[in-house]
Amino acid sequence: GMKRVDVGAIALPEELPAQDILAVHEALERLEAEDPRKGQIVNLRFFAGLTTEETAKVLDISTRTVEREWRYTRAWLYDQLVN
């Protein structure tokens, strides 16, 4: 009963209704409580617009770790916001 979702295609629209912004904020708070580094990756990649390489350098982790956690986080946020 599961469906496959291309996490590379998951993106938030630039303009969201107020209730959607609140839902995103609350989901990010849950994510940061569960895993602060994943929250930092969202802030650096999505909100600050840093590249994978720049994010890795700021957090002093490998680019592969950023890529893996960014994929996971996008899927996690999608699940939180859609389901």
PDB file with one MODEL, atoms N, CA, C and O in Angstrom:
MODEL        1
ATOM      1  N   GLY A   1       0.802  -1.200   0.000  1.00  0.00           N
ATOM      2  CA  GLY A   1       0.000   0.000   0.000  1.00  0.00           C
ATOM      3  C   GLY A   1       0.844   1.263   0.000  1.00  0.00           C
ATOM      4  O   GLY A   1       0.306   2.361   0.141  1.00  0.00           O
ATOM      5  N   MET A   2       2.143   1.130  -0.154  1.00  0.00           N
ATOM      6  CA  MET A   2       2.986   2.319  -0.142  1.00  0.00           C
ATOM      7  C   MET A   2       3.232   2.774  -1.564  1.00  0.00           C
ATOM      8  O   MET A   2       3.208   1.974  -2.499  1.00  0.00           O
ATOM      9  N   LYS A   3       3.470   4.070  -1.719  1.00  0.00           N
ATOM     10  CA  LYS A   3       3.794   4.579  -3.043  1.00  0.00           C
ATOM     11  C   LYS A   3       5.190   5.178  -3.013  1.00  0.00           C
ATOM     12  O   LYS A   3       5.626   5.728  -2.001  1.00  0.00           O
ATOM     13  N   ARG A   4       5.871   5.064  -4.117  1.00  0.00           N
ATOM     14  CA  ARG A   4       7.228   5.569  -4.243  1.00  0.00           C
ATOM     15  C   ARG A   4       7.169   7.058  -4.570  1.00  0.00           C
ATOM     16  O   ARG A   4       6.401   7.482  -5.435  1.00  0.00           O
ATOM     17  N   VAL A   5       7.986   7.849  -3.871  1.00  0.00           N
ATOM     18  CA  VAL A   5       8.035   9.295  -4.079  1.00  0.00           C
ATOM     19  C   VAL A   5       9.464   9.685  -4.391  1.00  0.00           C
ATOM     20  O   VAL A   5      10.386   9.297  -3.674  1.00  0.00           O
ATOM     21  N   ASP A   6       9.658  10.450  -5.457  1.00  0.00           N
ATOM     22  CA  ASP A   6      10.983  10.946  -5.814  1.00  0.00           C
ATOM     23  C   ASP A   6      11.306  12.121  -4.902  1.00  0.00           C
ATOM     24  O   ASP A   6      10.767  13.214  -5.078  1.00  0.00           O
ATOM     25  N   VAL A   7      12.193  11.897  -3.916  1.00  0.00           N
ATOM     26  CA  VAL A   7      12.484  12.953  -2.950  1.00  0.00           C
ATOM     27  C   VAL A   7      13.208  14.125  -3.599  1.00  0.00           C
ATOM     28  O   VAL A   7      13.200  15.226  -3.050  1.00  0.00           O
ATOM     29  N   GLY A   8      13.825  13.919  -4.740  1.00  0.00           N
ATOM     30  CA  GLY A   8      14.467  15.026  -5.445  1.00  0.00           C
ATOM     31  C   GLY A   8      13.456  16.029  -5.980  1.00  0.00           C
ATOM     32  O   GLY A   8      13.791  17.188  -6.224  1.00  0.00           O
ATOM     33  N   ALA A   9      12.227  15.581  -6.161  1.00  0.00           N
ATOM     34  CA  ALA A   9      11.190  16.451  -6.704  1.00  0.00           C
ATOM     35  C   ALA A   9      10.416  17.193  -5.617  1.00  0.00           C
ATOM     36  O   ALA A   9       9.570  18.035  -5.917  1.00  0.00           O
ATOM     37  N   ILE A  10      10.705  16.880  -4.357  1.00  0.00           N
ATOM     38  CA  ILE A  10       9.982  17.516  -3.270  1.00  0.00           C
ATOM     39  C   ILE A  10      10.521  18.918  -3.060  1.00  0.00           C
ATOM     40  O   ILE A  10      11.712  19.113  -2.820  1.00  0.00           O
ATOM     41  N   ALA A  11       9.642  19.876  -3.152  1.00  0.00           N
ATOM     42  CA  ALA A  11      10.032  21.269  -2.922  1.00  0.00           C
ATOM     43  C   ALA A  11       8.820  22.012  -2.380  1.00  0.00           C
ATOM     44  O   ALA A  11       7.679  21.677  -2.698  1.00  0.00           O
ATOM     45  N   LEU A  12       9.073  22.995  -1.582  1.00  0.00           N
ATOM     46  CA  LEU A  12       7.988  23.820  -1.075  1.00  0.00           C
ATOM     47  C   LEU A  12       7.790  25.007  -2.008  1.00  0.00           C
ATOM     48  O   LEU A  12       8.772  25.582  -2.476  1.00  0.00           O
ATOM     49  N   PRO A  13       6.562  25.385  -2.289  1.00  0.00           N
ATOM     50  CA  PRO A  13       6.336  26.560  -3.113  1.00  0.00           C
ATOM     51  C   PRO A  13       6.879  27.804  -2.419  1.00  0.00           C
ATOM     52  O   PRO A  13       6.989  27.852  -1.193  1.00  0.00           O
ATOM     53  N   GLU A  14       7.217  28.811  -3.224  1.00  0.00           N
ATOM     54  CA  GLU A  14       7.794  30.028  -2.651  1.00  0.00           C
ATOM     55  C   GLU A  14       6.816  30.764  -1.740  1.00  0.00           C
ATOM     56  O   GLU A  14       7.225  31.325  -0.723  1.00  0.00           O
ATOM     57  N   GLU A  15       5.545  30.771  -2.086  1.00  0.00           N
ATOM     58  CA  GLU A  15       4.565  31.465  -1.264  1.00  0.00           C
ATOM     59  C   GLU A  15       3.571  30.459  -0.718  1.00  0.00           C
ATOM     60  O   GLU A  15       2.905  29.755  -1.476  1.00  0.00           O
ATOM     61  N   LEU A  16       3.477  30.396   0.589  1.00  0.00           N
ATOM     62  CA  LEU A  16       2.578  29.466   1.251  1.00  0.00           C
ATOM     63  C   LEU A  16       1.523  30.237   2.030  1.00  0.00           C
ATOM     64  O   LEU A  16       1.803  31.315   2.554  1.00  0.00           O
ATOM     65  N   PRO A  17       0.307  29.691   2.111  1.00  0.00           N
ATOM     66  CA  PRO A  17      -0.697  30.297   2.988  1.00  0.00           C
ATOM     67  C   PRO A  17      -0.212  30.261   4.437  1.00  0.00           C
ATOM     68  O   PRO A  17       0.624  29.430   4.789  1.00  0.00           O
ATOM     69  N   ALA A  18      -0.722  31.139   5.260  1.00  0.00           N
ATOM     70  CA  ALA A  18      -0.279  31.273   6.658  1.00  0.00           C
ATOM     71  C   ALA A  18      -0.351  29.956   7.414  1.00  0.00           C
ATOM     72  O   ALA A  18       0.571  29.633   8.163  1.00  0.00           O
ATOM     73  N   GLN A  19      -1.430  29.179   7.237  1.00  0.00           N
ATOM     74  CA  GLN A  19      -1.534  27.916   7.972  1.00  0.00           C
ATOM     75  C   GLN A  19      -0.469  26.930   7.513  1.00  0.00           C
ATOM     76  O   GLN A  19      -0.017  26.105   8.307  1.00  0.00           O
ATOM     77  N   ASP A  20      -0.058  26.996   6.246  1.00  0.00           N
ATOM     78  CA  ASP A  20       1.004  26.124   5.763  1.00  0.00           C
ATOM     79  C   ASP A  20       2.352  26.540   6.331  1.00  0.00           C
ATOM     80  O   ASP A  20       3.181  25.687   6.650  1.00  0.00           O
ATOM     81  N   ILE A  21       2.576  27.829   6.457  1.00  0.00           N
ATOM     82  CA  ILE A  21       3.823  28.319   7.058  1.00  0.00           C
ATOM     83  C   ILE A  21       3.920  27.833   8.496  1.00  0.00           C
ATOM     84  O   ILE A  21       4.987  27.406   8.938  1.00  0.00           O
ATOM     85  N   LEU A  22       2.828  27.894   9.218  1.00  0.00           N
ATOM     86  CA  LEU A  22       2.804  27.411  10.595  1.00  0.00           C
ATOM     87  C   LEU A  22       3.084  25.907  10.639  1.00  0.00           C
ATOM     88  O   LEU A  22       3.822  25.439  11.507  1.00  0.00           O
ATOM     89  N   ALA A  23       2.507  25.158   9.718  1.00  0.00           N
ATOM     90  CA  ALA A  23       2.735  23.711   9.669  1.00  0.00           C
ATOM     91  C   ALA A  23       4.207  23.405   9.388  1.00  0.00           C
ATOM     92  O   ALA A  23       4.773  22.490   9.988  1.00  0.00           O
ATOM     93  N   VAL A  24       4.827  24.156   8.489  1.00  0.00           N
ATOM     94  CA  VAL A  24       6.252  23.976   8.189  1.00  0.00           C
ATOM     95  C   VAL A  24       7.082  24.290   9.432  1.00  0.00           C
ATOM     96  O   VAL A  24       7.993  23.543   9.788  1.00  0.00           O
ATOM     97  N   HIS A  25       6.757  25.400  10.083  1.00  0.00           N
ATOM     98  CA  HIS A  25       7.474  25.801  11.302  1.00  0.00           C
ATOM     99  C   HIS A  25       7.384  24.715  12.382  1.00  0.00           C
ATOM    100  O   HIS A  25       8.388  24.359  12.999  1.00  0.00           O
ATOM    101  N   GLU A  26       6.195  24.204  12.599  1.00  0.00           N
ATOM    102  CA  GLU A  26       6.000  23.167  13.619  1.00  0.00           C
ATOM    103  C   GLU A  26       6.733  21.878  13.253  1.00  0.00           C
ATOM    104  O   GLU A  26       7.304  21.219  14.121  1.00  0.00           O
ATOM    105  N   ALA A  27       6.717  21.520  11.970  1.00  0.00           N
ATOM    106  CA  ALA A  27       7.439  20.325  11.526  1.00  0.00           C
ATOM    107  C   ALA A  27       8.938  20.500  11.726  1.00  0.00           C
ATOM    108  O   ALA A  27       9.622  19.569  12.152  1.00  0.00           O
ATOM    109  N   LEU A  28       9.448  21.679  11.423  1.00  0.00           N
ATOM    110  CA  LEU A  28      10.875  21.932  11.625  1.00  0.00           C
ATOM    111  C   LEU A  28      11.249  21.896  13.101  1.00  0.00           C
ATOM    112  O   LEU A  28      12.333  21.430  13.454  1.00  0.00           O
ATOM    113  N   GLU A  29      10.368  22.381  13.959  1.00  0.00           N
ATOM    114  CA  GLU A  29      10.634  22.290  15.402  1.00  0.00           C
ATOM    115  C   GLU A  29      10.716  20.834  15.849  1.00  0.00           C
ATOM    116  O   GLU A  29      11.582  20.483  16.651  1.00  0.00           O
ATOM    117  N   ARG A  30       9.820  19.977  15.338  1.00  0.00           N
ATOM    118  CA  ARG A  30       9.860  18.553  15.676  1.00  0.00           C
ATOM    119  C   ARG A  30      11.147  17.913  15.166  1.00  0.00           C
ATOM    120  O   ARG A  30      11.777  17.118  15.864  1.00  0.00           O
ATOM    121  N   LEU A  31      11.528  18.267  13.944  1.00  0.00           N
ATOM    122  CA  LEU A  31      12.756  17.731  13.368  1.00  0.00           C
ATOM    123  C   LEU A  31      13.966  18.140  14.197  1.00  0.00           C
ATOM    124  O   LEU A  31      14.818  17.304  14.498  1.00  0.00           O
ATOM    125  N   GLU A  32      14.052  19.411  14.568  1.00  0.00           N
ATOM    126  CA  GLU A  32      15.185  19.904  15.353  1.00  0.00           C
ATOM    127  C   GLU A  32      15.239  19.247  16.729  1.00  0.00           C
ATOM    128  O   GLU A  32      16.326  19.018  17.260  1.00  0.00           O
ATOM    129  N   ALA A  33      14.077  18.941  17.315  1.00  0.00           N
ATOM    130  CA  ALA A  33      14.058  18.251  18.607  1.00  0.00           C
ATOM    131  C   ALA A  33      14.549  16.814  18.457  1.00  0.00           C
ATOM    132  O   ALA A  33      15.222  16.284  19.341  1.00  0.00           O
ATOM    133  N   GLU A  34      14.209  16.193  17.334  1.00  0.00           N
ATOM    134  CA  GLU A  34      14.611  14.815  17.063  1.00  0.00           C
ATOM    135  C   GLU A  34      16.080  14.737  16.660  1.00  0.00           C
ATOM    136  O   GLU A  34      16.807  13.851  17.110  1.00  0.00           O
ATOM    137  N   ASP A  35      16.517  15.675  15.806  1.00  0.00           N
ATOM    138  CA  ASP A  35      17.895  15.641  15.298  1.00  0.00           C
ATOM    139  C   ASP A  35      18.322  17.063  14.934  1.00  0.00           C
ATOM    140  O   ASP A  35      18.044  17.535  13.831  1.00  0.00           O
ATOM    141  N   PRO A  36      18.996  17.741  15.858  1.00  0.00           N
ATOM    142  CA  PRO A  36      19.380  19.138  15.617  1.00  0.00           C
ATOM    143  C   PRO A  36      20.194  19.353  14.343  1.00  0.00           C
ATOM    144  O   PRO A  36      20.018  20.368  13.668  1.00  0.00           O
ATOM    145  N   ARG A  37      21.077  18.421  14.002  1.00  0.00           N
ATOM    146  CA  ARG A  37      21.888  18.624  12.797  1.00  0.00           C
ATOM    147  C   ARG A  37      21.035  18.627  11.536  1.00  0.00           C
ATOM    148  O   ARG A  37      21.292  19.407  10.619  1.00  0.00           O
ATOM    149  N   LYS A  38      20.028  17.771  11.479  1.00  0.00           N
ATOM    150  CA  LYS A  38      19.143  17.776  10.314  1.00  0.00           C
ATOM    151  C   LYS A  38      18.405  19.115  10.220  1.00  0.00           C
ATOM    152  O   LYS A  38      18.180  19.629   9.125  1.00  0.00           O
ATOM    153  N   GLY A  39      18.036  19.667  11.362  1.00  0.00           N
ATOM    154  CA  GLY A  39      17.423  20.997  11.376  1.00  0.00           C
ATOM    155  C   GLY A  39      18.374  22.055  10.850  1.00  0.00           C
ATOM    156  O   GLY A  39      17.964  22.958  10.121  1.00  0.00           O
ATOM    157  N   GLN A  40      19.650  21.948  11.219  1.00  0.00           N
ATOM    158  CA  GLN A  40      20.652  22.890  10.714  1.00  0.00           C
ATOM    159  C   GLN A  40      20.808  22.752   9.205  1.00  0.00           C
ATOM    160  O   GLN A  40      20.953  23.749   8.498  1.00  0.00           O
ATOM    161  N   ILE A  41      20.778  21.528   8.715  1.00  0.00           N
ATOM    162  CA  ILE A  41      20.903  21.309   7.278  1.00  0.00           C
ATOM    163  C   ILE A  41      19.751  21.965   6.536  1.00  0.00           C
ATOM    164  O   ILE A  41      19.969  22.593   5.500  1.00  0.00           O
ATOM    165  N   VAL A  42      18.527  21.832   7.043  1.00  0.00           N
ATOM    166  CA  VAL A  42      17.378  22.493   6.410  1.00  0.00           C
ATOM    167  C   VAL A  42      17.585  24.007   6.402  1.00  0.00           C
ATOM    168  O   VAL A  42      17.385  24.659   5.378  1.00  0.00           O
ATOM    169  N   ASN A  43      17.980  24.556   7.532  1.00  0.00           N
ATOM    170  CA  ASN A  43      18.176  26.005   7.607  1.00  0.00           C
ATOM    171  C   ASN A  43      19.251  26.482   6.638  1.00  0.00           C
ATOM    172  O   ASN A  43      19.082  27.509   5.981  1.00  0.00           O
ATOM    173  N   LEU A  44      20.342  25.751   6.546  1.00  0.00           N
ATOM    174  CA  LEU A  44      21.429  26.156   5.664  1.00  0.00           C
ATOM    175  C   LEU A  44      21.102  25.942   4.193  1.00  0.00           C
ATOM    176  O   LEU A  44      21.385  26.808   3.364  1.00  0.00           O
ATOM    177  N   ARG A  45      20.514  24.810   3.863  1.00  0.00           N
ATOM    178  CA  ARG A  45      20.222  24.499   2.458  1.00  0.00           C
ATOM    179  C   ARG A  45      19.009  25.261   1.942  1.00  0.00           C
ATOM    180  O   ARG A  45      19.075  25.913   0.901  1.00  0.00           O
ATOM    181  N   PHE A  46      17.906  25.176   2.671  1.00  0.00           N
ATOM    182  CA  PHE A  46      16.647  25.744   2.172  1.00  0.00           C
ATOM    183  C   PHE A  46      16.547  27.247   2.409  1.00  0.00           C
ATOM    184  O   PHE A  46      16.239  28.006   1.491  1.00  0.00           O
ATOM    185  N   PHE A  47      16.808  27.670   3.637  1.00  0.00           N
ATOM    186  CA  PHE A  47      16.596  29.074   3.975  1.00  0.00           C
ATOM    187  C   PHE A  47      17.794  29.956   3.641  1.00  0.00           C
ATOM    188  O   PHE A  47      17.613  31.086   3.186  1.00  0.00           O
ATOM    189  N   ALA A  48      19.018  29.463   3.858  1.00  0.00           N
ATOM    190  CA  ALA A  48      20.206  30.265   3.554  1.00  0.00           C
ATOM    191  C   ALA A  48      20.675  30.064   2.117  1.00  0.00           C
ATOM    192  O   ALA A  48      21.452  30.867   1.600  1.00  0.00           O
ATOM    193  N   GLY A  49      20.204  28.992   1.464  1.00  0.00           N
ATOM    194  CA  GLY A  49      20.544  28.767   0.064  1.00  0.00           C
ATOM    195  C   GLY A  49      21.949  28.239  -0.168  1.00  0.00           C
ATOM    196  O   GLY A  49      22.478  28.363  -1.272  1.00  0.00           O
ATOM    197  N   LEU A  50      22.565  27.649   0.858  1.00  0.00           N
ATOM    198  CA  LEU A  50      23.910  27.112   0.707  1.00  0.00           C
ATOM    199  C   LEU A  50      23.902  25.848  -0.137  1.00  0.00           C
ATOM    200  O   LEU A  50      22.917  25.110  -0.166  1.00  0.00           O
ATOM    201  N   THR A  51      25.002  25.611  -0.814  1.00  0.00           N
ATOM    202  CA  THR A  51      25.166  24.378  -1.580  1.00  0.00           C
ATOM    203  C   THR A  51      25.479  23.229  -0.623  1.00  0.00           C
ATOM    204  O   THR A  51      25.698  23.439   0.570  1.00  0.00           O
ATOM    205  N   THR A  52      25.496  22.032  -1.160  1.00  0.00           N
ATOM    206  CA  THR A  52      25.862  20.869  -0.364  1.00  0.00           C
ATOM    207  C   THR A  52      27.275  21.039   0.198  1.00  0.00           C
ATOM    208  O   THR A  52      27.526  20.778   1.374  1.00  0.00           O
ATOM    209  N   GLU A  53      28.181  21.477  -0.660  1.00  0.00           N
ATOM    210  CA  GLU A  53      29.572  21.650  -0.249  1.00  0.00           C
ATOM    211  C   GLU A  53      29.702  22.716   0.841  1.00  0.00           C
ATOM    212  O   GLU A  53      30.426  22.523   1.818  1.00  0.00           O
ATOM    213  N   GLU A  54      29.001  23.839   0.672  1.00  0.00           N
ATOM    214  CA  GLU A  54      29.051  24.918   1.670  1.00  0.00           C
ATOM    215  C   GLU A  54      28.470  24.454   3.002  1.00  0.00           C
ATOM    216  O   GLU A  54      29.008  24.762   4.066  1.00  0.00           O
ATOM    217  N   THR A  55      27.373  23.717   2.933  1.00  0.00           N
ATOM    218  CA  THR A  55      26.741  23.199   4.151  1.00  0.00           C
ATOM    219  C   THR A  55      27.681  22.241   4.875  1.00  0.00           C
ATOM    220  O   THR A  55      27.818  22.298   6.097  1.00  0.00           O
ATOM    221  N   ALA A  56      28.322  21.370   4.119  1.00  0.00           N
ATOM    222  CA  ALA A  56      29.268  20.419   4.713  1.00  0.00           C
ATOM    223  C   ALA A  56      30.409  21.151   5.410  1.00  0.00           C
ATOM    224  O   ALA A  56      30.834  20.766   6.499  1.00  0.00           O
ATOM    225  N   LYS A  57      30.889  22.189   4.782  1.00  0.00           N
ATOM    226  CA  LYS A  57      32.000  22.948   5.363  1.00  0.00           C
ATOM    227  C   LYS A  57      31.568  23.651   6.652  1.00  0.00           C
ATOM    228  O   LYS A  57      32.300  23.631   7.642  1.00  0.00           O
ATOM    229  N   VAL A  58      30.385  24.271   6.646  1.00  0.00           N
ATOM    230  CA  VAL A  58      29.888  24.965   7.838  1.00  0.00           C
ATOM    231  C   VAL A  58      29.709  23.992   8.995  1.00  0.00           C
ATOM    232  O   VAL A  58      30.050  24.309  10.135  1.00  0.00           O
ATOM    233  N   LEU A  59      29.173  22.804   8.707  1.00  0.00           N
ATOM    234  CA  LEU A  59      28.884  21.829   9.760  1.00  0.00           C
ATOM    235  C   LEU A  59      30.057  20.891  10.049  1.00  0.00           C
ATOM    236  O   LEU A  59      30.000  20.073  10.966  1.00  0.00           O
ATOM    237  N   ASP A  60      31.121  21.022   9.253  1.00  0.00           N
ATOM    238  CA  ASP A  60      32.312  20.184   9.412  1.00  0.00           C
ATOM    239  C   ASP A  60      31.968  18.690   9.316  1.00  0.00           C
ATOM    240  O   ASP A  60      32.369  17.880  10.152  1.00  0.00           O
ATOM    241  N   ILE A  61      31.203  18.360   8.252  1.00  0.00           N
ATOM    242  CA  ILE A  61      30.845  16.979   7.948  1.00  0.00           C
ATOM    243  C   ILE A  61      31.077  16.758   6.454  1.00  0.00           C
ATOM    244  O   ILE A  61      31.318  17.714   5.717  1.00  0.00           O
ATOM    245  N   SER A  62      31.007  15.525   6.013  1.00  0.00           N
ATOM    246  CA  SER A  62      31.244  15.235   4.597  1.00  0.00           C
ATOM    247  C   SER A  62      30.054  15.668   3.739  1.00  0.00           C
ATOM    248  O   SER A  62      28.925  15.769   4.220  1.00  0.00           O
ATOM    249  N   THR A  63      30.335  15.919   2.461  1.00  0.00           N
ATOM    250  CA  THR A  63      29.245  16.264   1.541  1.00  0.00           C
ATOM    251  C   THR A  63      28.291  15.086   1.396  1.00  0.00           C
ATOM    252  O   THR A  63      27.087  15.279   1.227  1.00  0.00           O
ATOM    253  N   ARG A  64      28.817  13.878   1.462  1.00  0.00           N
ATOM    254  CA  ARG A  64      27.961  12.684   1.357  1.00  0.00           C
ATOM    255  C   ARG A  64      26.962  12.629   2.521  1.00  0.00           C
ATOM    256  O   ARG A  64      25.805  12.254   2.334  1.00  0.00           O
ATOM    257  N   THR A  65      27.415  13.005   3.711  1.00  0.00           N
ATOM    258  CA  THR A  65      26.514  13.038   4.865  1.00  0.00           C
ATOM    259  C   THR A  65      25.433  14.087   4.663  1.00  0.00           C
ATOM    260  O   THR A  65      24.264  13.840   4.962  1.00  0.00           O
ATOM    261  N   VAL A  66      25.808  15.242   4.164  1.00  0.00           N
ATOM    262  CA  VAL A  66      24.814  16.294   3.887  1.00  0.00           C
ATOM    263  C   VAL A  66      23.807  15.790   2.865  1.00  0.00           C
ATOM    264  O   VAL A  66      22.601  15.939   3.064  1.00  0.00           O
ATOM    265  N   GLU A  67      24.278  15.198   1.778  1.00  0.00           N
ATOM    266  CA  GLU A  67      23.378  14.684   0.741  1.00  0.00           C
ATOM    267  C   GLU A  67      22.410  13.658   1.308  1.00  0.00           C
ATOM    268  O   GLU A  67      21.210  13.722   1.040  1.00  0.00           O
ATOM    269  N   ARG A  68      22.922  12.710   2.090  1.00  0.00           N
ATOM    270  CA  ARG A  68      22.081  11.650   2.666  1.00  0.00           C
ATOM    271  C   ARG A  68      21.046  12.233   3.626  1.00  0.00           C
ATOM    272  O   ARG A  68      19.867  11.886   3.562  1.00  0.00           O
ATOM    273  N   GLU A  69      21.494  13.121   4.516  1.00  0.00           N
ATOM    274  CA  GLU A  69      20.569  13.690   5.497  1.00  0.00           C
ATOM    275  C   GLU A  69      19.585  14.663   4.850  1.00  0.00           C
ATOM    276  O   GLU A  69      18.452  14.785   5.315  1.00  0.00           O
ATOM    277  N   TRP A  70      19.995  15.353   3.791  1.00  0.00           N
ATOM    278  CA  TRP A  70      19.100  16.253   3.066  1.00  0.00           C
ATOM    279  C   TRP A  70      17.998  15.447   2.385  1.00  0.00           C
ATOM    280  O   TRP A  70      16.837  15.856   2.403  1.00  0.00           O
ATOM    281  N   ARG A  71      18.343  14.309   1.783  1.00  0.00           N
ATOM    282  CA  ARG A  71      17.321  13.438   1.164  1.00  0.00           C
ATOM    283  C   ARG A  71      16.347  12.938   2.215  1.00  0.00           C
ATOM    284  O   ARG A  71      15.132  12.998   2.025  1.00  0.00           O
ATOM    285  N   TYR A  72      16.881  12.444   3.323  1.00  0.00           N
ATOM    286  CA  TYR A  72      16.027  11.943   4.403  1.00  0.00           C
ATOM    287  C   TYR A  72      15.104  13.050   4.909  1.00  0.00           C
ATOM    288  O   TYR A  72      13.905  12.836   5.083  1.00  0.00           O
ATOM    289  N   THR A  73      15.667  14.224   5.139  1.00  0.00           N
ATOM    290  CA  THR A  73      14.909  15.327   5.723  1.00  0.00           C
ATOM    291  C   THR A  73      13.793  15.797   4.801  1.00  0.00           C
ATOM    292  O   THR A  73      12.687  16.081   5.262  1.00  0.00           O
ATOM    293  N   ARG A  74      14.070  15.880   3.507  1.00  0.00           N
ATOM    294  CA  ARG A  74      13.010  16.275   2.568  1.00  0.00           C
ATOM    295  C   ARG A  74      11.876  15.266   2.580  1.00  0.00           C
ATOM    296  O   ARG A  74      10.705  15.645   2.560  1.00  0.00           O
ATOM    297  N   ALA A  75      12.215  13.981   2.611  1.00  0.00           N
ATOM    298  CA  ALA A  75      11.179  12.934   2.660  1.00  0.00           C
ATOM    299  C   ALA A  75      10.409  13.014   3.978  1.00  0.00           C
ATOM    300  O   ALA A  75       9.187  12.870   3.996  1.00  0.00           O
ATOM    301  N   TRP A  76      11.122  13.243   5.075  1.00  0.00           N
ATOM    302  CA  TRP A  76      10.495  13.341   6.397  1.00  0.00           C
ATOM    303  C   TRP A  76       9.538  14.531   6.437  1.00  0.00           C
ATOM    304  O   TRP A  76       8.411  14.409   6.916  1.00  0.00           O
ATOM    305  N   LEU A  77       9.986  15.674   5.936  1.00  0.00           N
ATOM    306  CA  LEU A  77       9.121  16.866   5.925  1.00  0.00           C
ATOM    307  C   LEU A  77       7.907  16.650   5.028  1.00  0.00           C
ATOM    308  O   LEU A  77       6.795  17.048   5.377  1.00  0.00           O
ATOM    309  N   TYR A  78       8.117  16.028   3.886  1.00  0.00           N
ATOM    310  CA  TYR A  78       7.003  15.729   3.000  1.00  0.00           C
ATOM    311  C   TYR A  78       5.958  14.892   3.715  1.00  0.00           C
ATOM    312  O   TYR A  78       4.762  15.176   3.649  1.00  0.00           O
ATOM    313  N   ASP A  79       6.432  13.845   4.408  1.00  0.00           N
ATOM    314  CA  ASP A  79       5.525  12.978   5.153  1.00  0.00           C
ATOM    315  C   ASP A  79       4.780  13.766   6.236  1.00  0.00           C
ATOM    316  O   ASP A  79       3.577  13.578   6.418  1.00  0.00           O
ATOM    317  N   GLN A  80       5.480  14.638   6.949  1.00  0.00           N
ATOM    318  CA  GLN A  80       4.876  15.417   8.014  1.00  0.00           C
ATOM    319  C   GLN A  80       3.826  16.393   7.482  1.00  0.00           C
ATOM    320  O   GLN A  80       2.802  16.625   8.126  1.00  0.00           O
ATOM    321  N   LEU A  81       4.083  16.956   6.318  1.00  0.00           N
ATOM    322  CA  LEU A  81       3.210  18.005   5.784  1.00  0.00           C
ATOM    323  C   LEU A  81       2.061  17.466   4.929  1.00  0.00           C
ATOM    324  O   LEU A  81       1.021  18.113   4.809  1.00  0.00           O
ATOM    325  N   VAL A  82       2.243  16.311   4.348  1.00  0.00           N
ATOM    326  CA  VAL A  82       1.215  15.776   3.455  1.00  0.00           C
ATOM    327  C   VAL A  82       0.326  14.770   4.158  1.00  0.00           C
ATOM    328  O   VAL A  82      -0.870  14.701   3.877  1.00  0.00           O
ATOM    329  N   ASN A  83       0.879  14.005   5.051  1.00  0.00           N
ATOM    330  CA  ASN A  83       0.105  12.941   5.698  1.00  0.00           C
ATOM    331  C   ASN A  83      -0.484  13.380   7.015  1.00  0.00           C
ATOM    332  O   ASN A  83      -1.162  12.597   7.680  1.00  0.00           O
TER     333      ASN A  83
ENDMDL
END
